Amino acid sequence: MPSCHAPVMKRSRQLPRLSGWCTDAPLTRLLPASVFLRGEEIGPSRPFAVNTLSRVRRCIRLPGNEAGRDFVVGDLHGHRELLERQLEQMGFNTHFDRLFSVGDLIDRGPHSLATLALIEEPWFHAVLGNHELRLLHHLGYYRSRLHAGRDFSNGGGAWIVAALDQHRRLVQRLADRVALLPMALHVDAAVPFIITHGDLLPIGSNQTQLLRSDTISIHKAEAVTASRDNLSRAFKSPHTRRVFEQHPVHLTDEPLGSLPLTYVGHSPVRQITVHNSYVYIEQGVSRLPRPGGTSAALTLLEHERFSTWLSAAKPQPALRRQLSSQCLPPAMQAPTCAG
């Protein structure tokens, strides 16, 4: 396992540019039959003749990255070009580094389909967001209780009309992959971490409950991706303000709980907010324009650097010990989770 203080290697390989994303490869059906209730023909309001999705995976467990770095990014909402620019500035290497997304890849931004296509890249790992679930509902994969009766375009989804007209097979291939995304990713890094879109509280309050290797109902998944319970508690807690690199960070008096560091999107915050092990990194890329009308920068963190900084950010020896890769307490150990 690499040292927390190992020097960063120079990396010269750049990301593939946006122009190469739209390949119309043969459709591959990826969904296991066990997650379906039944097959049915879909009418004009449901573009695909697909089966009804009933359950999604709770968690996928991934090994640590001994060859490179792990980055975490907030909600992308169609801003692939902005992401590529920031990754290039950080020397991201697609051969060695990995990027973890908290979900909501689509809608509102200028390149939703191109951004969604990132899920086919081997270095990119994402979880389900509420906008991905809205897409699956719109395409007929399941009948949503939360999104029923809502026009998909009202949430920034007007792009799907042109996408279905021009790249129908690509949309279906990507939608099949979206239906396989989990609610959470658990990464066995030197300092373990979790990726999820909303607060995990609707499916449990401790690590054993949250990260079992089973599936959860699609309707429970909707509750998870929309949950803000923990963040509401964070806003009511005393906090101190720190700065990590260029990012202002609000640390509550209870920055860590029973979970490993858990990076969360969904809820726009002006400052990265850390409470009860949750790290809120959605800073409203589509809602917070800079002077002159340009988009706000994406929140993009290198996990090892952030966790090392966090261990020293508050003068609490217990906090430093809890984040130390040499001294993980039982609550921070990796759970049993699907590989």
Coordinates of C-alpha atoms in Angstrom, one line a residue:
M1 CA 0.0 0.0 0.0
P2 CA 1.6 3.3 -1.0
S3 CA 2.5 5.8 1.7
C4 CA 0.2 8.8 2.4
H5 CA 3.3 11.0 1.8
A6 CA 4.6 9.3 -1.4
P7 CA 5.6 11.8 -4.1
V8 CA 3.1 12.2 -6.9
M9 CA 4.5 10.8 -10.2
K10 CA 4.5 13.0 -13.3
R11 CA 1.8 12.0 -15.7
S12 CA 1.7 13.0 -19.3
R13 CA -1.2 11.0 -20.8
Q14 CA -4.3 13.2 -21.5
L15 CA -7.9 12.2 -21.5
P16 CA -9.6 11.2 -24.7
R17 CA -11.4 14.3 -26.1
L18 CA -15.1 14.8 -26.2
S19 CA -15.3 14.2 -30.0
G20 CA -14.7 10.4 -29.6
W21 CA -17.6 9.6 -27.3
C22 CA -20.4 8.7 -29.8
T23 CA -19.8 5.2 -31.1
D24 CA -22.9 3.2 -32.1
A25 CA -21.6 -0.2 -31.1
P26 CA -24.0 -3.2 -31.2
L27 CA -26.4 -3.3 -28.3
T28 CA -25.4 -5.5 -25.4
R29 CA -28.1 -6.6 -22.9
L30 CA -26.4 -6.3 -19.5
L31 CA -29.2 -6.7 -17.0
P32 CA -29.5 -9.9 -15.1
A33 CA -33.0 -11.5 -15.2
S34 CA -33.1 -11.6 -11.4
V35 CA -33.7 -7.8 -11.1
F36 CA -36.8 -7.9 -13.3
L37 CA -40.5 -8.4 -12.5
R38 CA -41.7 -9.0 -16.0
G39 CA -41.3 -8.0 -19.6
E40 CA -43.7 -5.7 -21.4
E41 CA -44.1 -3.7 -24.6
I42 CA -43.6 0.0 -24.1
G43 CA -45.8 2.7 -25.7
P44 CA -44.8 6.1 -27.1
S45 CA -44.2 7.6 -23.6
R46 CA -41.7 4.7 -22.9
P47 CA -39.3 4.6 -25.8
F48 CA -37.9 1.0 -25.3
A49 CA -39.5 -2.4 -25.1
V50 CA -37.7 -3.3 -21.9
N51 CA -38.4 -5.3 -18.8
T52 CA -39.6 -3.7 -15.5
L53 CA -36.7 -3.1 -13.2
S54 CA -37.6 -3.9 -9.6
R55 CA -34.3 -3.9 -7.6
V56 CA -30.8 -2.3 -7.8
R57 CA -27.5 -3.3 -6.2
R58 CA -26.8 -2.0 -2.8
C59 CA -23.0 -1.8 -2.9
I60 CA -20.0 -2.8 -5.0
R61 CA -16.7 -3.2 -3.3
L62 CA -13.5 -2.2 -5.1
P63 CA -9.8 -2.7 -4.1
G64 CA -7.4 0.1 -3.3
N65 CA -5.5 1.8 -6.1
E66 CA -1.8 0.9 -5.6
A67 CA -0.7 2.1 -9.1
G68 CA -2.2 5.7 -9.0
R69 CA -4.5 8.1 -7.4
D70 CA -8.2 8.1 -6.7
F71 CA -10.3 11.3 -7.3
V72 CA -13.8 12.1 -6.4
V73 CA -16.1 14.5 -8.3
G74 CA -19.4 16.1 -7.4
D75 CA -22.5 16.1 -9.6
L76 CA -21.5 16.6 -13.2
H77 CA -24.8 17.4 -14.8
G78 CA -23.6 17.2 -18.4
H79 CA -20.4 19.2 -17.9
R80 CA -17.9 16.7 -19.5
E81 CA -15.7 19.3 -21.1
L82 CA -15.3 21.2 -17.8
L83 CA -14.4 17.9 -16.1
E84 CA -11.8 17.1 -18.8
R85 CA -10.1 20.4 -18.4
Q86 CA -9.9 20.1 -14.6
L87 CA -8.6 16.5 -14.8
E88 CA -5.9 17.6 -17.3
Q89 CA -4.8 20.4 -14.9
M90 CA -4.4 17.8 -12.2
G91 CA -2.4 15.5 -14.5
F92 CA -5.0 12.7 -14.5
N93 CA -3.7 9.5 -16.1
T94 CA -6.3 7.1 -17.4
H95 CA -3.8 4.2 -17.2
F96 CA -3.2 4.6 -13.4
D97 CA -5.7 7.0 -11.8
R98 CA -9.4 6.4 -11.1
L99 CA -12.3 8.9 -10.9
F100 CA -15.3 8.3 -8.7
S101 CA -18.6 10.0 -9.4
V102 CA -21.4 10.7 -6.8
G103 CA -24.0 10.4 -9.5
D104 CA -26.2 12.9 -11.4
L105 CA -24.1 12.7 -14.6
I106 CA -26.9 14.1 -16.8
D107 CA -29.3 17.0 -17.3
R108 CA -28.9 20.8 -17.1
G109 CA -25.5 20.9 -18.7
P110 CA -24.5 21.1 -22.4
H111 CA -23.3 17.5 -22.9
S112 CA -25.5 15.0 -21.0
L113 CA -25.1 12.1 -23.4
A114 CA -21.4 12.5 -23.7
T115 CA -21.1 12.7 -19.9
L116 CA -23.2 9.6 -19.4
A117 CA -20.9 7.8 -21.8
L118 CA -18.2 8.0 -19.2
I119 CA -19.7 5.0 -17.5
E120 CA -18.1 2.9 -20.2
E121 CA -14.6 4.0 -19.3
P122 CA -12.6 1.5 -17.2
W123 CA -11.2 4.3 -15.0
F124 CA -14.6 5.9 -14.2
H125 CA -16.8 4.6 -11.4
A126 CA -20.2 6.0 -10.6
V127 CA -23.3 5.4 -8.4
L128 CA -26.9 6.0 -9.1
G129 CA -28.2 9.5 -8.7
N130 CA -31.8 10.7 -8.7
H131 CA -31.4 12.0 -12.2
E132 CA -30.3 8.6 -13.5
L133 CA -33.3 7.1 -11.8
R134 CA -35.5 9.7 -13.5
L135 CA -34.0 8.7 -16.8
L136 CA -34.7 5.0 -16.2
H137 CA -38.3 5.9 -15.3
H138 CA -38.6 8.0 -18.5
L139 CA -37.3 5.2 -20.7
G140 CA -39.6 2.6 -19.2
Y141 CA -37.3 0.5 -17.0
Y142 CA -39.6 0.9 -14.0
R143 CA -42.6 2.9 -12.8
S144 CA -41.5 5.5 -10.3
R145 CA -43.6 6.6 -7.4
L146 CA -41.5 9.7 -6.9
H147 CA -41.1 10.9 -10.5
A148 CA -44.5 9.7 -12.0
G149 CA -46.4 12.6 -13.6
R150 CA -43.3 14.8 -13.9
D151 CA -42.0 15.9 -17.3
F152 CA -38.5 14.7 -17.7
S153 CA -37.5 17.9 -19.5
N154 CA -38.5 20.0 -16.5
G155 CA -35.4 18.7 -14.7
G156 CA -33.1 19.7 -17.4
G157 CA -33.7 16.5 -19.5
A158 CA -34.7 18.0 -22.8
W159 CA -31.5 16.6 -24.3
I160 CA -33.1 13.1 -24.4
V161 CA -35.4 14.0 -27.3
A162 CA -32.5 14.6 -29.7
A163 CA -30.5 11.8 -28.2
L164 CA -33.2 9.2 -28.9
D165 CA -33.7 10.6 -32.4
Q166 CA -30.1 10.5 -33.4
H167 CA -28.4 7.9 -31.1
R168 CA -31.2 5.6 -30.0
R169 CA -29.0 2.4 -29.8
L170 CA -26.4 4.3 -27.8
V171 CA -29.0 5.6 -25.4
Q172 CA -30.3 2.1 -24.8
R173 CA -26.8 0.6 -24.3
L174 CA -26.0 3.3 -21.7
A175 CA -29.3 3.0 -20.0
D176 CA -28.7 -0.7 -19.6
R177 CA -25.4 0.1 -17.9
V178 CA -27.1 2.8 -15.7
A179 CA -29.5 0.1 -14.4
L180 CA -26.5 -1.9 -13.2
L181 CA -25.0 1.0 -11.1
P182 CA -25.1 0.5 -7.4
M183 CA -26.3 2.8 -4.6
A184 CA -22.9 2.8 -3.0
L185 CA -19.2 2.0 -3.8
H186 CA -16.9 1.0 -1.0
V187 CA -13.2 1.4 -1.8
D188 CA -10.6 -0.5 0.2
A189 CA -8.0 2.3 0.1
A190 CA -5.4 2.9 2.8
V191 CA -8.1 5.1 4.3
P192 CA -11.3 3.4 3.1
F193 CA -14.0 5.5 1.6
I194 CA -17.6 5.3 0.3
I195 CA -19.3 6.9 -2.7
T196 CA -23.0 7.6 -2.7
H197 CA -25.4 10.2 -4.0
G198 CA -27.7 11.0 -1.1
D199 CA -27.6 10.2 2.6
L200 CA -27.6 6.5 3.2
L201 CA -29.8 6.8 6.3
P202 CA -33.0 5.5 4.6
I203 CA -31.3 2.0 4.3
G204 CA -29.6 1.8 7.6
S205 CA -27.7 3.7 10.3
N206 CA -24.5 1.7 10.6
Q207 CA -22.0 0.2 8.3
T208 CA -23.3 -3.4 8.6
Q209 CA -26.8 -2.4 7.5
L210 CA -25.7 0.0 4.8
L211 CA -23.3 -2.2 2.9
R212 CA -24.6 -5.7 2.8
S213 CA -24.1 -7.5 -0.5
D214 CA -27.8 -7.7 -1.4
T215 CA -30.0 -5.5 -3.6
I216 CA -32.6 -3.0 -2.5
S217 CA -36.0 -2.1 -4.1
I218 CA -35.9 0.5 -6.8
H219 CA -38.4 2.6 -4.7
K220 CA -36.0 2.5 -1.7
A221 CA -33.3 3.6 -4.0
E222 CA -35.3 6.7 -4.9
A223 CA -35.5 7.5 -1.2
V224 CA -31.7 7.1 -0.8
T225 CA -30.8 9.3 -3.7
A226 CA -33.1 12.1 -2.5
S227 CA -32.2 11.9 1.2
R228 CA -30.8 15.0 3.0
D229 CA -31.3 13.9 6.6
N230 CA -27.7 14.0 7.7
L231 CA -27.0 17.3 5.9
S232 CA -29.9 18.9 7.8
R233 CA -28.3 17.8 11.0
A234 CA -24.9 19.2 9.8
F235 CA -26.4 22.7 9.2
K236 CA -27.7 22.7 12.8
S237 CA -24.3 21.7 14.3
P238 CA -21.5 24.0 15.5
H239 CA -18.7 24.1 12.9
T240 CA -15.3 25.6 12.1
R241 CA -14.1 26.8 8.8
R242 CA -10.9 25.5 7.2
V243 CA -9.5 25.6 3.7
F244 CA -8.3 22.6 1.7
E245 CA -6.2 23.7 -1.2
Q246 CA -8.6 26.2 -2.9
H247 CA -11.8 24.7 -1.3
P248 CA -13.4 26.2 1.8
V249 CA -14.5 23.4 4.2
H250 CA -17.0 23.4 7.0
L251 CA -16.1 20.9 9.7
T252 CA -18.8 20.2 12.3
D253 CA -17.9 19.3 15.9
E254 CA -18.7 15.7 14.9
P255 CA -16.8 15.2 11.6
L256 CA -16.6 11.4 11.8
G257 CA -19.2 8.8 12.7
S258 CA -19.3 5.0 12.3
L259 CA -18.7 5.0 8.5
P260 CA -15.5 5.5 6.6
L261 CA -15.3 8.9 4.8
T262 CA -18.5 9.0 2.6
Y263 CA -18.5 11.3 -0.3
V264 CA -22.0 12.6 -1.2
G265 CA -23.6 14.7 -3.9
H266 CA -27.2 15.8 -4.6
S267 CA -27.4 18.7 -2.1
P268 CA -25.7 21.9 -3.3
V269 CA -23.5 23.4 -0.6
R270 CA -21.4 26.6 -0.7
Q271 CA -18.6 25.0 1.1
I272 CA -17.5 21.3 1.3
T273 CA -19.3 20.2 4.5
V274 CA -18.0 17.3 6.7
H275 CA -20.4 15.8 9.3
N276 CA -20.8 12.3 10.7
S277 CA -18.3 10.9 8.1
Y278 CA -20.2 12.4 5.2
V279 CA -18.3 14.7 2.9
Y280 CA -20.7 16.9 0.9
I281 CA -19.1 17.9 -2.4
E282 CA -21.9 19.1 -4.6
Q283 CA -21.3 22.8 -5.1
G284 CA -23.9 23.4 -7.8
V285 CA -21.9 23.4 -11.0
S286 CA -25.0 24.2 -13.0
R287 CA -26.4 26.7 -10.5
L288 CA -23.5 28.9 -9.3
P289 CA -22.2 30.9 -12.3
R290 CA -19.0 32.8 -11.9
P291 CA -18.8 36.5 -12.9
G292 CA -19.1 36.8 -16.6
G293 CA -21.5 33.9 -16.9
T294 CA -19.1 31.0 -16.9
S295 CA -19.9 27.8 -14.9
A296 CA -18.6 27.2 -11.5
A297 CA -15.7 24.8 -11.1
L298 CA -16.5 21.2 -10.4
T299 CA -15.6 20.0 -6.9
L300 CA -12.8 17.5 -7.7
L301 CA -10.8 16.0 -4.8
E302 CA -7.9 13.6 -4.6
H303 CA -9.0 11.3 -1.8
E304 CA -5.6 10.6 -0.3
R305 CA -4.7 14.2 -0.1
F306 CA -8.0 15.2 1.4
S307 CA -8.1 12.5 4.0
T308 CA -4.5 13.3 5.1
W309 CA -5.5 17.0 5.3
L310 CA -8.6 16.2 7.3
S311 CA -6.7 14.2 9.9
A312 CA -4.8 17.4 10.8
A313 CA -7.5 19.9 10.2
K314 CA -9.0 19.7 13.7
P315 CA -6.9 19.6 16.9
Q316 CA -8.3 16.2 18.0
P317 CA -5.9 13.3 18.4
A318 CA -8.8 10.8 18.2
L319 CA -9.7 12.2 14.7
R320 CA -6.1 11.8 13.5
R321 CA -6.0 8.2 14.8
Q322 CA -9.3 7.4 13.2
L323 CA -8.1 8.5 9.8
S324 CA -4.7 6.9 10.1
S325 CA -4.1 4.1 7.7
Q326 CA -2.1 2.3 10.4
C327 CA -4.8 2.6 13.1
L328 CA -8.3 2.0 11.7
P329 CA -10.8 1.3 14.5
P330 CA -13.3 -1.6 13.9
A331 CA -16.0 0.8 12.7
M332 CA -13.7 2.0 9.9
Q333 CA -12.9 -1.5 8.6
A334 CA -14.2 -2.6 5.2
P335 CA -17.6 -4.2 5.3
T336 CA -18.7 -7.3 3.5
C337 CA -19.8 -6.0 0.2
A338 CA -20.3 -7.3 -3.3
G339 CA -17.2 -7.5 -5.4

